[in-house]
mmCIF file of C-alpha atoms in Angstrom:
data_model
loop_
_atom_site.group_PDB
_atom_site.id
_atom_site.type_symbol
_atom_site.label_atom_id
_atom_site.label_comp_id
_atom_site.label_asym_id
_atom_site.label_seq_id
_atom_site.Cartn_x
_atom_site.Cartn_y
_atom_site.Cartn_z
ATOM 1 C CA MET A 484 111.969 100.151 78.483
ATOM 2 C CA LYS A 485 110.926 98.028 81.698
ATOM 3 C CA ARG A 486 109.161 100.973 83.778
ATOM 4 C CA THR A 487 109.331 99.519 86.855
ATOM 5 C CA ILE A 488 109.352 102.250 88.810
ATOM 6 C CA GLU A 489 106.099 103.281 87.533
ATOM 7 C CA ARG A 490 104.457 99.929 87.620
ATOM 8 C CA THR A 491 105.353 99.903 91.401
ATOM 9 C CA LEU A 492 103.542 103.132 92.112
ATOM 10 C CA ILE A 493 100.536 102.367 90.241
ATOM 11 C CA ILE A 494 100.050 98.729 91.953
ATOM 12 C CA ILE A 495 100.972 100.874 95.426
ATOM 13 C CA ALA A 496 97.788 103.034 94.464
ATOM 14 C CA ILE A 497 95.928 99.787 93.603
ATOM 15 C CA VAL A 498 96.567 98.545 97.337
ATOM 16 C CA LEU A 499 95.262 101.472 98.578
ATOM 17 C CA HIS A 500 92.130 101.843 96.795
ATOM 18 C CA GLY A 501 91.649 98.090 97.673
ATOM 19 C CA LEU A 502 91.919 99.090 100.849
ATOM 20 C CA ALA A 503 89.184 101.705 100.765
ATOM 21 C CA VAL A 504 86.779 99.632 99.100
ATOM 22 C CA LEU A 505 86.800 97.194 101.849
ATOM 23 C CA SER A 506 86.807 99.727 104.810
ATOM 24 C CA LEU A 507 83.889 101.499 102.739
ATOM 25 C CA GLY A 508 82.335 98.063 102.006
ATOM 26 C CA PHE A 509 82.910 97.300 105.758
ATOM 27 C CA GLN A 510 81.115 100.485 106.673
ATOM 28 C CA TRP A 511 77.887 99.500 104.397
ATOM 29 C CA MET A 512 77.715 96.633 105.892
ATOM 30 C CA LEU A 513 77.636 98.181 109.491
ATOM 31 C CA ALA A 514 74.821 100.281 107.897
ATOM 32 C CA GLU A 515 72.776 97.759 106.822
ATOM 33 C CA VAL A 516 72.758 95.888 110.026
ATOM 34 C CA GLU A 517 71.600 98.415 111.756
ATOM 35 C CA ALA A 518 74.796 99.098 114.222
ATOM 36 C CA ASP A 519 75.084 101.922 116.751
ATOM 37 C CA LEU A 520 77.084 104.329 114.443
ATOM 38 C CA PRO A 521 78.167 107.955 115.050
ATOM 39 C CA GLU A 522 76.659 110.717 112.546
ATOM 40 C CA GLU A 523 80.008 111.030 110.645
ATOM 41 C CA LEU A 524 79.744 107.287 109.894
ATOM 42 C CA THR A 525 76.294 107.055 108.576
ATOM 43 C CA PHE A 526 76.388 105.480 104.645
ATOM 44 C CA GLY A 527 75.305 108.090 102.813
ATOM 45 C CA PRO A 528 75.261 109.201 98.727
ATOM 46 C CA GLN A 529 79.136 110.620 99.048
ATOM 47 C CA MET A 530 79.973 107.405 100.481
ATOM 48 C CA ILE A 531 78.205 105.630 97.229
ATOM 49 C CA VAL A 532 80.385 107.813 94.960
ATOM 50 C CA ALA A 533 83.714 107.007 97.016
ATOM 51 C CA LEU A 534 83.077 103.512 96.714
ATOM 52 C CA ALA A 535 82.344 103.486 93.296
ATOM 53 C CA ALA A 536 84.907 106.039 92.116
ATOM 54 C CA ASN A 537 87.624 103.736 94.178
ATOM 55 C CA ILE A 538 85.898 100.417 92.163
ATOM 56 C CA VAL A 539 86.720 102.170 88.699
ATOM 57 C CA ALA A 540 90.158 103.570 89.797
ATOM 58 C CA ILE A 541 91.191 100.166 90.259
ATOM 59 C CA LEU A 542 89.690 98.649 86.694
ATOM 60 C CA LEU A 543 91.341 101.643 85.317
ATOM 61 C CA ALA A 544 94.598 101.455 86.415
ATOM 62 C CA VAL A 545 94.695 97.910 85.759
ATOM 63 C CA MET A 546 93.871 98.730 82.062
ATOM 64 C CA VAL A 547 96.624 101.190 82.359
ATOM 65 C CA LEU A 548 99.086 98.604 83.910
ATOM 66 C CA THR A 549 98.290 96.252 80.698
ATOM 67 C CA MET A 550 99.095 98.846 78.400
ATOM 68 C CA LEU A 551 101.837 100.575 79.616
ATOM 69 C CA GLY A 552 104.547 98.561 78.158
ATOM 70 C CA SER A 553 103.228 99.840 74.095
ATOM 71 C CA GLY A 554 102.419 103.165 74.744
ATOM 72 C CA ALA A 555 103.670 105.218 77.472
ATOM 73 C CA LYS A 556 102.633 108.067 76.998
ATOM 74 C CA LYS A 557 99.263 106.999 76.584
ATOM 75 C CA SER A 558 99.269 105.224 79.692
ATOM 76 C CA GLY A 559 100.574 108.755 81.421
ATOM 77 C CA TYR A 560 97.552 111.066 80.212
ATOM 78 C CA TRP A 561 95.221 108.254 81.733
ATOM 79 C CA LEU A 562 97.166 108.412 84.904
ATOM 80 C CA ILE A 563 97.200 112.320 85.192
ATOM 81 C CA GLY A 564 93.503 112.402 83.816
ATOM 82 C CA MET A 565 92.539 109.603 86.144
ATOM 83 C CA ALA A 566 94.225 111.316 89.312
ATOM 84 C CA ALA A 567 92.206 114.766 88.350
ATOM 85 C CA GLY A 568 88.866 112.586 88.296
ATOM 86 C CA LEU A 569 89.388 110.747 91.015
ATOM 87 C CA LEU A 570 90.205 113.629 93.640
ATOM 88 C CA LEU A 571 87.327 115.232 92.527
ATOM 89 C CA ALA A 572 84.682 112.247 92.681
ATOM 90 C CA THR A 573 86.144 111.406 96.115
ATOM 91 C CA LEU A 574 86.467 114.948 97.440
ATOM 92 C CA GLY A 575 89.540 114.780 98.258
ATOM 93 C CA GLY A 576 90.136 111.555 100.052
ATOM 94 C CA SER A 577 92.208 109.021 97.777
ATOM 95 C CA ILE A 578 94.826 112.274 97.758
ATOM 96 C CA ILE A 579 97.773 109.799 98.140
ATOM 97 C CA ALA A 580 96.551 107.723 95.028
ATOM 98 C CA SER A 581 96.352 110.638 93.392
ATOM 99 C CA VAL A 582 99.337 111.939 93.999
ATOM 100 C CA LEU A 583 100.980 108.483 92.918
ATOM 101 C CA TYR A 584 98.914 108.229 89.654
ATOM 102 C CA VAL A 585 100.571 111.982 89.039
ATOM 103 C CA ILE A 586 104.121 111.043 89.576
ATOM 104 C CA ALA A 587 103.745 107.815 87.920
ATOM 105 C CA GLY A 588 102.199 109.512 84.848
ATOM 106 C CA ILE A 589 104.678 112.495 85.074
ATOM 107 C CA MET A 590 107.262 109.735 84.795
ATOM 108 C CA CYS A 591 105.449 107.667 81.591
ATOM 109 C CA LEU A 592 105.733 111.164 79.552
ATOM 110 C CA LYS A 593 108.946 112.546 80.366
ATOM 111 C CA ARG A 594 111.222 109.415 80.484
ATOM 112 C CA ARG A 595 112.328 108.347 77.096
ATOM 113 C CA PRO A 596 112.918 104.899 75.724
ATOM 114 C CA ASP A 597 116.026 103.251 75.034
ATOM 115 C CA ALA A 598 117.361 103.951 71.490
#
C-alpha cells in the first residue's frame, strides 16, 4: 500500500520540527551574543530540552518514514508513542506536530492493506 497520506502528514510534522529547531537555535545564538532579550526569551533548561526533543523527533520521524512500507502497524505504534512523548518533553509546545503524528498513527493502525 502506498500510504501517501501518512507520509505527507509525517513530512509536514518534520518541517514543523525543523522550523522549531531553527528558531530555538537562533534564540540560542542571540543568548550567546548577550543580546538584550526579554525575560521570557532567555535560553534556559526548558529550551535545551525542547531543542533536544525536536531533534530527536526529526530523527525518529525519518526512521518511521523508512519503515512505513514494511511494517505499518509498528509505525503506527511508534507515531502515537512519539506524539505522547513529544507533548510531555516540550510541555505542549509541539501540539500541532503531535496531532499530525497521532492522526498518521491511527491511520497506520486502522487502514487495511490491499488484499
